[in-house]
């Protein structure tokens, strides 16, 4: 089965710190995604990527950047963490180009607290 | 622009009764529609999807959903609820005409099945 692994389950950072959230998938998926989940707001798309070195902005990219140097790894970067970035961050991956198998596989999430 | 609405924050149902979790969507083209479930302290898991064909789709754990194009709805149903179905449910849409793999999620509905 597909495994999407997020490097940390819980993370506590200070305001202004640069924060890296790492995500690795083991099924050679082309597409990878970063969402944040907040109560009452559901999942909101931050960035996604179709392929190595390719990225597209989602609905709330401000304050975030991403890196995809290898196909299996998609990193989310908070350049200068702020308290309003305290949230649950979910990484997901999916295959490209086939609707038969189209679905997202999610990691377990990283609960980030910015103090 | 794509959007998804889940009008109920919480749905309560007695064990053994049928359940419905509502979802309506808005896309400029034709939709691909999905339901995901999130159990406590877990990532999201795929339940079912509508891509094309039969409007009634069946998925995991006895769930099904009906695509209604005229009402732009994709409600999740189960004939007989179990206590173990208690979880957070998310509806998601991708606009098949957009040419992107951008998935938009609703705000989620918490299902509580009472014994």
PDB file of C-alpha atoms in Angstrom:
ATOM      1  CA  UNK A   1       0.000   0.000   0.000  1.00  0.00           C
ATOM      2  CA  UNK A   2       1.079   3.572  -0.600  1.00  0.00           C
ATOM      3  CA  UNK A   3       2.843   5.195   2.268  1.00  0.00           C
ATOM      4  CA  UNK A   4       3.084   8.935   2.726  1.00  0.00           C
ATOM      5  CA  UNK A   5       5.362   9.816   5.602  1.00  0.00           C
ATOM      6  CA  UNK A   6       5.566  13.179   7.289  1.00  0.00           C
ATOM      7  CA  UNK A   7       8.740  13.639   9.281  1.00  0.00           C
ATOM      8  CA  UNK A   8       7.203  15.005  12.487  1.00  0.00           C
ATOM      9  CA  UNK A   9       3.871  14.396  14.178  1.00  0.00           C
ATOM     10  CA  UNK A  10       4.198  17.394  16.506  1.00  0.00           C
ATOM     11  CA  UNK A  11       6.389  20.460  16.118  1.00  0.00           C
ATOM     12  CA  UNK A  12       6.756  23.563  18.281  1.00  0.00           C
ATOM     13  CA  UNK A  13       8.535  26.592  16.858  1.00  0.00           C
ATOM     14  CA  UNK A  14       9.027  30.220  17.767  1.00  0.00           C
ATOM     15  CA  UNK A  15       7.781  33.235  15.834  1.00  0.00           C
ATOM     16  CA  UNK A  16      10.227  34.227  13.121  1.00  0.00           C
ATOM     17  CA  UNK A  17      11.899  30.833  12.832  1.00  0.00           C
ATOM     18  CA  UNK A  18      12.321  29.164   9.442  1.00  0.00           C
ATOM     19  CA  UNK A  19      10.421  25.881   9.510  1.00  0.00           C
ATOM     20  CA  UNK A  20      10.766  22.882   7.232  1.00  0.00           C
ATOM     21  CA  UNK A  21       8.045  20.240   6.965  1.00  0.00           C
ATOM     22  CA  UNK A  22       9.104  17.149   5.096  1.00  0.00           C
ATOM     23  CA  UNK A  23       6.983  14.637   3.220  1.00  0.00           C
ATOM     24  CA  UNK A  24       8.093  11.452   1.486  1.00  0.00           C
ATOM     25  CA  UNK A  25       6.005   9.020  -0.577  1.00  0.00           C
ATOM     26  CA  UNK A  26       7.099   5.564  -1.661  1.00  0.00           C
ATOM     27  CA  UNK A  27       4.915   4.833  -4.698  1.00  0.00           C
ATOM     28  CA  UNK A  28       6.514   6.921  -7.437  1.00  0.00           C
ATOM     29  CA  UNK A  29       3.581   9.350  -7.566  1.00  0.00           C
ATOM     30  CA  UNK A  30       3.983  12.402  -9.751  1.00  0.00           C
ATOM     31  CA  UNK A  31       1.572  14.653  -7.857  1.00  0.00           C
ATOM     32  CA  UNK A  32       2.190  15.896  -4.343  1.00  0.00           C
ATOM     33  CA  UNK A  33       0.217  18.360  -2.256  1.00  0.00           C
ATOM     34  CA  UNK A  34       0.372  20.380   0.935  1.00  0.00           C
ATOM     35  CA  UNK A  35      -2.839  21.264   2.763  1.00  0.00           C
ATOM     36  CA  UNK A  36      -3.484  22.854   6.098  1.00  0.00           C
ATOM     37  CA  UNK A  37      -6.444  21.760   8.204  1.00  0.00           C
ATOM     38  CA  UNK A  38      -8.136  24.147  10.600  1.00  0.00           C
ATOM     39  CA  UNK A  39     -11.381  23.590  12.541  1.00  0.00           C
ATOM     40  CA  UNK A  40     -14.327  25.036  10.681  1.00  0.00           C
ATOM     41  CA  UNK A  41     -12.233  25.774   7.595  1.00  0.00           C
ATOM     42  CA  UNK A  42     -11.597  22.236   6.399  1.00  0.00           C
ATOM     43  CA  UNK A  43      -8.591  21.537   4.200  1.00  0.00           C
ATOM     44  CA  UNK A  44      -7.074  24.404   2.267  1.00  0.00           C
ATOM     45  CA  UNK A  45      -4.537  23.867  -0.489  1.00  0.00           C
ATOM     46  CA  UNK A  46      -1.211  25.626   0.005  1.00  0.00           C
ATOM     47  CA  UNK A  47       0.909  24.323  -2.889  1.00  0.00           C
ATOM     48  CA  UNK A  48       1.029  21.345  -5.197  1.00  0.00           C
ATOM     49  CA  UNK A  49       3.531  19.851  -7.590  1.00  0.00           C
ATOM     50  CA  UNK A  50       3.216  17.752 -10.755  1.00  0.00           C
ATOM     51  CA  UNK A  51       6.826  16.784 -11.067  1.00  0.00           C
ATOM     52  CA  UNK A  52      10.331  17.417  -9.854  1.00  0.00           C
ATOM     53  CA  UNK A  53      11.132  21.125  -9.648  1.00  0.00           C
ATOM     54  CA  UNK A  54       7.583  22.023 -10.655  1.00  0.00           C
ATOM     55  CA  UNK A  55       5.155  23.740  -8.306  1.00  0.00           C
ATOM     56  CA  UNK A  56       1.865  25.561  -8.433  1.00  0.00           C
ATOM     57  CA  UNK A  57       0.242  27.829  -5.900  1.00  0.00           C
ATOM     58  CA  UNK A  58      -2.887  26.666  -4.204  1.00  0.00           C
ATOM     59  CA  UNK A  59      -5.437  28.896  -2.522  1.00  0.00           C
ATOM     60  CA  UNK A  60      -3.347  30.104   0.431  1.00  0.00           C
ATOM     61  CA  UNK A  61       0.350  30.217  -0.586  1.00  0.00           C
ATOM     62  CA  UNK A  62       1.235  33.423   1.265  1.00  0.00           C
ATOM     63  CA  UNK A  63       3.962  32.897   3.827  1.00  0.00           C
ATOM     64  CA  UNK A  64       4.898  29.483   2.436  1.00  0.00           C
ATOM     65  CA  UNK A  65       7.233  28.089  -0.184  1.00  0.00           C
ATOM     66  CA  UNK A  66       7.922  24.534  -1.367  1.00  0.00           C
ATOM     67  CA  UNK A  67      10.746  22.473  -2.731  1.00  0.00           C
ATOM     68  CA  UNK A  68      10.666  19.325  -4.851  1.00  0.00           C
ATOM     69  CA  UNK A  69      14.179  18.278  -5.740  1.00  0.00           C
ATOM     70  CA  UNK A  70      13.374  14.562  -5.881  1.00  0.00           C
ATOM     71  CA  UNK A  71      10.192  12.873  -7.044  1.00  0.00           C
ATOM     72  CA  UNK A  72       9.490  11.201  -3.717  1.00  0.00           C
ATOM     73  CA  UNK A  73      10.026  14.238  -1.493  1.00  0.00           C
ATOM     74  CA  UNK A  74       7.995  17.444  -1.179  1.00  0.00           C
ATOM     75  CA  UNK A  75       8.998  19.987   1.428  1.00  0.00           C
ATOM     76  CA  UNK A  76       6.935  22.853   2.807  1.00  0.00           C
ATOM     77  CA  UNK A  77       8.879  25.849   4.074  1.00  0.00           C
ATOM     78  CA  UNK A  78       7.629  28.555   6.379  1.00  0.00           C
ATOM     79  CA  UNK A  79      10.117  31.349   5.722  1.00  0.00           C
ATOM     80  CA  UNK A  80       9.348  33.226   8.954  1.00  0.00           C
ATOM     81  CA  UNK A  81       6.825  31.404  11.101  1.00  0.00           C
ATOM     82  CA  UNK A  82       3.945  33.369  12.547  1.00  0.00           C
ATOM     83  CA  UNK A  83       1.312  32.443  15.118  1.00  0.00           C
ATOM     84  CA  UNK A  84      -1.404  32.348  12.465  1.00  0.00           C
ATOM     85  CA  UNK A  85       0.449  29.451  10.850  1.00  0.00           C
ATOM     86  CA  UNK A  86      -0.307  27.248  13.861  1.00  0.00           C
ATOM     87  CA  UNK A  87      -2.234  24.420  12.232  1.00  0.00           C
ATOM     88  CA  UNK A  88      -2.336  20.770  11.193  1.00  0.00           C
ATOM     89  CA  UNK A  89      -0.391  20.301   7.966  1.00  0.00           C
ATOM     90  CA  UNK A  90      -1.275  17.393   5.700  1.00  0.00           C
ATOM     91  CA  UNK A  91       0.785  16.089   2.816  1.00  0.00           C
ATOM     92  CA  UNK A  92      -0.771  13.991   0.061  1.00  0.00           C
ATOM     93  CA  UNK A  93       0.264  12.305  -3.169  1.00  0.00           C
ATOM     94  CA  UNK A  94      -1.465  10.839  -6.208  1.00  0.00           C
ATOM     95  CA  UNK A  95      -0.804   9.329  -9.605  1.00  0.00           C
ATOM     96  CA  UNK A  96      -0.826  11.521 -12.689  1.00  0.00           C
ATOM     97  CA  UNK A  97      -2.831  10.835 -15.835  1.00  0.00           C
ATOM     98  CA  UNK A  98      -5.235   8.082 -14.827  1.00  0.00           C
ATOM     99  CA  UNK A  99      -8.748   8.581 -13.494  1.00  0.00           C
ATOM    100  CA  UNK A 100      -9.242   4.882 -12.780  1.00  0.00           C
ATOM    101  CA  UNK A 101      -6.814   5.014  -9.898  1.00  0.00           C
ATOM    102  CA  UNK A 102      -7.274   8.669  -9.098  1.00  0.00           C
ATOM    103  CA  UNK A 103      -7.313   9.352  -5.381  1.00  0.00           C
ATOM    104  CA  UNK A 104      -5.204  11.141  -2.811  1.00  0.00           C
ATOM    105  CA  UNK A 105      -3.065   9.305  -0.287  1.00  0.00           C
ATOM    106  CA  UNK A 106      -2.499  11.320   2.866  1.00  0.00           C
ATOM    107  CA  UNK A 107       0.174  11.345   5.507  1.00  0.00           C
ATOM    108  CA  UNK A 108      -0.740  11.355   9.192  1.00  0.00           C
ATOM    109  CA  UNK A 109      -0.187  15.081   9.500  1.00  0.00           C
ATOM    110  CA  UNK A 110       2.119  17.445  11.384  1.00  0.00           C
ATOM    111  CA  UNK A 111       0.589  19.540  14.142  1.00  0.00           C
ATOM    112  CA  UNK A 112       2.633  22.742  14.131  1.00  0.00           C
ATOM    113  CA  UNK A 113       2.443  25.191  17.008  1.00  0.00           C
ATOM    114  CA  UNK A 114       4.084  28.587  16.574  1.00  0.00           C
ATOM    115  CA  UNK A 115       4.620  30.408  19.860  1.00  0.00           C
TER     116      UNK A 115
ATOM    117  CA  UNK B   1     -13.601  28.857  -9.398  1.00  0.00           C
ATOM    118  CA  UNK B   2     -14.160  25.516  -7.728  1.00  0.00           C
ATOM    119  CA  UNK B   3     -15.893  25.279  -4.383  1.00  0.00           C
ATOM    120  CA  UNK B   4     -17.438  22.671  -2.127  1.00  0.00           C
ATOM    121  CA  UNK B   5     -20.059  23.197   0.564  1.00  0.00           C
ATOM    122  CA  UNK B   6     -20.839  20.862   3.425  1.00  0.00           C
ATOM    123  CA  UNK B   7     -23.760  22.599   5.089  1.00  0.00           C
ATOM    124  CA  UNK B   8     -23.763  20.590   8.315  1.00  0.00           C
ATOM    125  CA  UNK B   9     -20.948  20.857  10.839  1.00  0.00           C
ATOM    126  CA  UNK B  10     -22.242  17.795  12.659  1.00  0.00           C
ATOM    127  CA  UNK B  11     -24.677  14.992  11.967  1.00  0.00           C
ATOM    128  CA  UNK B  12     -25.984  12.766  14.749  1.00  0.00           C
ATOM    129  CA  UNK B  13     -27.623   9.450  13.974  1.00  0.00           C
ATOM    130  CA  UNK B  14     -28.608   6.424  16.013  1.00  0.00           C
ATOM    131  CA  UNK B  15     -26.811   3.169  15.380  1.00  0.00           C
ATOM    132  CA  UNK B  16     -28.675   1.080  12.817  1.00  0.00           C
ATOM    133  CA  UNK B  17     -30.386   4.073  11.239  1.00  0.00           C
ATOM    134  CA  UNK B  18     -29.566   5.324   7.750  1.00  0.00           C
ATOM    135  CA  UNK B  19     -27.192   8.249   7.514  1.00  0.00           C
ATOM    136  CA  UNK B  20     -26.702  11.040   5.000  1.00  0.00           C
ATOM    137  CA  UNK B  21     -23.857  13.560   4.894  1.00  0.00           C
ATOM    138  CA  UNK B  22     -24.514  16.367   2.444  1.00  0.00           C
ATOM    139  CA  UNK B  23     -22.203  17.913  -0.132  1.00  0.00           C
ATOM    140  CA  UNK B  24     -22.811  20.418  -2.921  1.00  0.00           C
ATOM    141  CA  UNK B  25     -20.218  21.667  -5.356  1.00  0.00           C
ATOM    142  CA  UNK B  26     -19.526  24.373  -7.895  1.00  0.00           C
ATOM    143  CA  UNK B  27     -17.185  23.988 -10.860  1.00  0.00           C
ATOM    144  CA  UNK B  28     -17.070  25.638 -14.246  1.00  0.00           C
ATOM    145  CA  UNK B  29     -16.764  22.311 -16.070  1.00  0.00           C
ATOM    146  CA  UNK B  30     -17.635  18.736 -15.181  1.00  0.00           C
ATOM    147  CA  UNK B  31     -16.606  17.472 -11.767  1.00  0.00           C
ATOM    148  CA  UNK B  32     -14.670  14.625 -10.355  1.00  0.00           C
ATOM    149  CA  UNK B  33     -16.068  14.135  -6.841  1.00  0.00           C
ATOM    150  CA  UNK B  34     -14.602  12.397  -3.814  1.00  0.00           C
ATOM    151  CA  UNK B  35     -15.357  11.524  -0.217  1.00  0.00           C
ATOM    152  CA  UNK B  36     -12.647  11.081   2.406  1.00  0.00           C
ATOM    153  CA  UNK B  37     -12.891  10.100   6.064  1.00  0.00           C
ATOM    154  CA  UNK B  38     -10.649  11.107   8.946  1.00  0.00           C
ATOM    155  CA  UNK B  39     -10.610   9.042  12.108  1.00  0.00           C
ATOM    156  CA  UNK B  40      -9.213  10.625  15.311  1.00  0.00           C
ATOM    157  CA  UNK B  41      -5.460  11.330  15.127  1.00  0.00           C
ATOM    158  CA  UNK B  42      -5.238   9.859  11.645  1.00  0.00           C
ATOM    159  CA  UNK B  43      -4.732  11.189   8.130  1.00  0.00           C
ATOM    160  CA  UNK B  44      -7.541  11.218   5.612  1.00  0.00           C
ATOM    161  CA  UNK B  45      -8.565   7.997   3.908  1.00  0.00           C
ATOM    162  CA  UNK B  46     -10.288   7.669   0.534  1.00  0.00           C
ATOM    163  CA  UNK B  47     -13.876   6.365   0.665  1.00  0.00           C
ATOM    164  CA  UNK B  48     -15.260   6.658  -2.864  1.00  0.00           C
ATOM    165  CA  UNK B  49     -15.339   8.779  -6.000  1.00  0.00           C
ATOM    166  CA  UNK B  50     -17.477   9.720  -8.958  1.00  0.00           C
ATOM    167  CA  UNK B  51     -15.639  10.086 -12.256  1.00  0.00           C
ATOM    168  CA  UNK B  52     -18.214   9.175 -14.888  1.00  0.00           C
ATOM    169  CA  UNK B  53     -20.959   6.651 -15.564  1.00  0.00           C
ATOM    170  CA  UNK B  54     -23.433   5.397 -12.982  1.00  0.00           C
ATOM    171  CA  UNK B  55     -24.618   8.187 -10.710  1.00  0.00           C
ATOM    172  CA  UNK B  56     -24.656   5.879  -7.684  1.00  0.00           C
ATOM    173  CA  UNK B  57     -21.162   4.930  -6.594  1.00  0.00           C
ATOM    174  CA  UNK B  58     -20.246   2.446  -3.903  1.00  0.00           C
ATOM    175  CA  UNK B  59     -17.190   2.653  -1.728  1.00  0.00           C
ATOM    176  CA  UNK B  60     -15.460   1.334   1.337  1.00  0.00           C
ATOM    177  CA  UNK B  61     -17.165   0.264   4.594  1.00  0.00           C
ATOM    178  CA  UNK B  62     -20.645   0.079   3.013  1.00  0.00           C
ATOM    179  CA  UNK B  63     -20.792   3.750   2.051  1.00  0.00           C
ATOM    180  CA  UNK B  64     -22.305   4.994  -1.188  1.00  0.00           C
ATOM    181  CA  UNK B  65     -22.889   8.384  -2.777  1.00  0.00           C
ATOM    182  CA  UNK B  66     -25.218   9.699  -5.435  1.00  0.00           C
ATOM    183  CA  UNK B  67     -24.105  12.219  -8.037  1.00  0.00           C
ATOM    184  CA  UNK B  68     -26.921  14.608  -8.955  1.00  0.00           C
ATOM    185  CA  UNK B  69     -25.885  16.949 -11.735  1.00  0.00           C
ATOM    186  CA  UNK B  70     -29.021  19.101 -11.707  1.00  0.00           C
ATOM    187  CA  UNK B  71     -28.697  19.751  -7.984  1.00  0.00           C
ATOM    188  CA  UNK B  72     -24.877  19.831  -8.091  1.00  0.00           C
ATOM    189  CA  UNK B  73     -24.819  17.464  -5.138  1.00  0.00           C
ATOM    190  CA  UNK B  74     -22.877  14.399  -4.076  1.00  0.00           C
ATOM    191  CA  UNK B  75     -24.385  13.232  -0.790  1.00  0.00           C
ATOM    192  CA  UNK B  76     -22.768  10.398   1.161  1.00  0.00           C
ATOM    193  CA  UNK B  77     -25.084   7.677   2.435  1.00  0.00           C
ATOM    194  CA  UNK B  78     -25.098   4.453   4.368  1.00  0.00           C
ATOM    195  CA  UNK B  79     -28.176   2.283   4.964  1.00  0.00           C
ATOM    196  CA  UNK B  80     -27.287   1.314   8.537  1.00  0.00           C
ATOM    197  CA  UNK B  81     -24.865   3.348  10.647  1.00  0.00           C
ATOM    198  CA  UNK B  82     -22.296   1.827  12.984  1.00  0.00           C
ATOM    199  CA  UNK B  83     -20.733   3.451  16.045  1.00  0.00           C
ATOM    200  CA  UNK B  84     -17.377   2.903  14.342  1.00  0.00           C
ATOM    201  CA  UNK B  85     -18.500   5.212  11.494  1.00  0.00           C
ATOM    202  CA  UNK B  86     -18.114   8.166  13.852  1.00  0.00           C
ATOM    203  CA  UNK B  87     -15.473  10.368  12.230  1.00  0.00           C
ATOM    204  CA  UNK B  88     -14.903  13.548  10.236  1.00  0.00           C
ATOM    205  CA  UNK B  89     -16.001  13.361   6.609  1.00  0.00           C
ATOM    206  CA  UNK B  90     -14.738  15.563   3.784  1.00  0.00           C
ATOM    207  CA  UNK B  91     -16.131  16.053   0.303  1.00  0.00           C
ATOM    208  CA  UNK B  92     -13.706  17.142  -2.439  1.00  0.00           C
ATOM    209  CA  UNK B  93     -13.960  18.187  -6.096  1.00  0.00           C
ATOM    210  CA  UNK B  94     -11.618  18.472  -9.041  1.00  0.00           C
ATOM    211  CA  UNK B  95     -12.724  20.331 -12.154  1.00  0.00           C
ATOM    212  CA  UNK B  96     -12.054  17.929 -15.018  1.00  0.00           C
ATOM    213  CA  UNK B  97     -11.960  20.790 -17.486  1.00  0.00           C
ATOM    214  CA  UNK B  98      -9.329  22.738 -15.606  1.00  0.00           C
ATOM    215  CA  UNK B  99      -6.393  20.618 -16.739  1.00  0.00           C
ATOM    216  CA  UNK B 100      -4.968  20.683 -13.234  1.00  0.00           C
ATOM    217  CA  UNK B 101      -4.876  18.310 -10.306  1.00  0.00           C
ATOM    218  CA  UNK B 102      -6.200  20.907  -7.907  1.00  0.00           C
ATOM    219  CA  UNK B 103      -8.508  19.282  -5.362  1.00  0.00           C
ATOM    220  CA  UNK B 104     -10.765  21.544  -3.333  1.00  0.00           C
ATOM    221  CA  UNK B 105     -12.184  20.269  -0.066  1.00  0.00           C
ATOM    222  CA  UNK B 106     -15.224  21.196   1.971  1.00  0.00           C
ATOM    223  CA  UNK B 107     -15.129  22.248   5.597  1.00  0.00           C
ATOM    224  CA  UNK B 108     -15.946  18.771   6.853  1.00  0.00           C
ATOM    225  CA  UNK B 109     -18.891  17.182   8.655  1.00  0.00           C
ATOM    226  CA  UNK B 110     -18.476  15.405  11.948  1.00  0.00           C
ATOM    227  CA  UNK B 111     -20.599  12.277  12.068  1.00  0.00           C
ATOM    228  CA  UNK B 112     -21.565  10.988  15.476  1.00  0.00           C
ATOM    229  CA  UNK B 113     -23.287   7.604  15.631  1.00  0.00           C
ATOM    230  CA  UNK B 114     -24.977   7.032  18.956  1.00  0.00           C
ATOM    231  CA  UNK B 115     -25.271   3.554  20.464  1.00  0.00           C
TER     232      UNK B 115
END
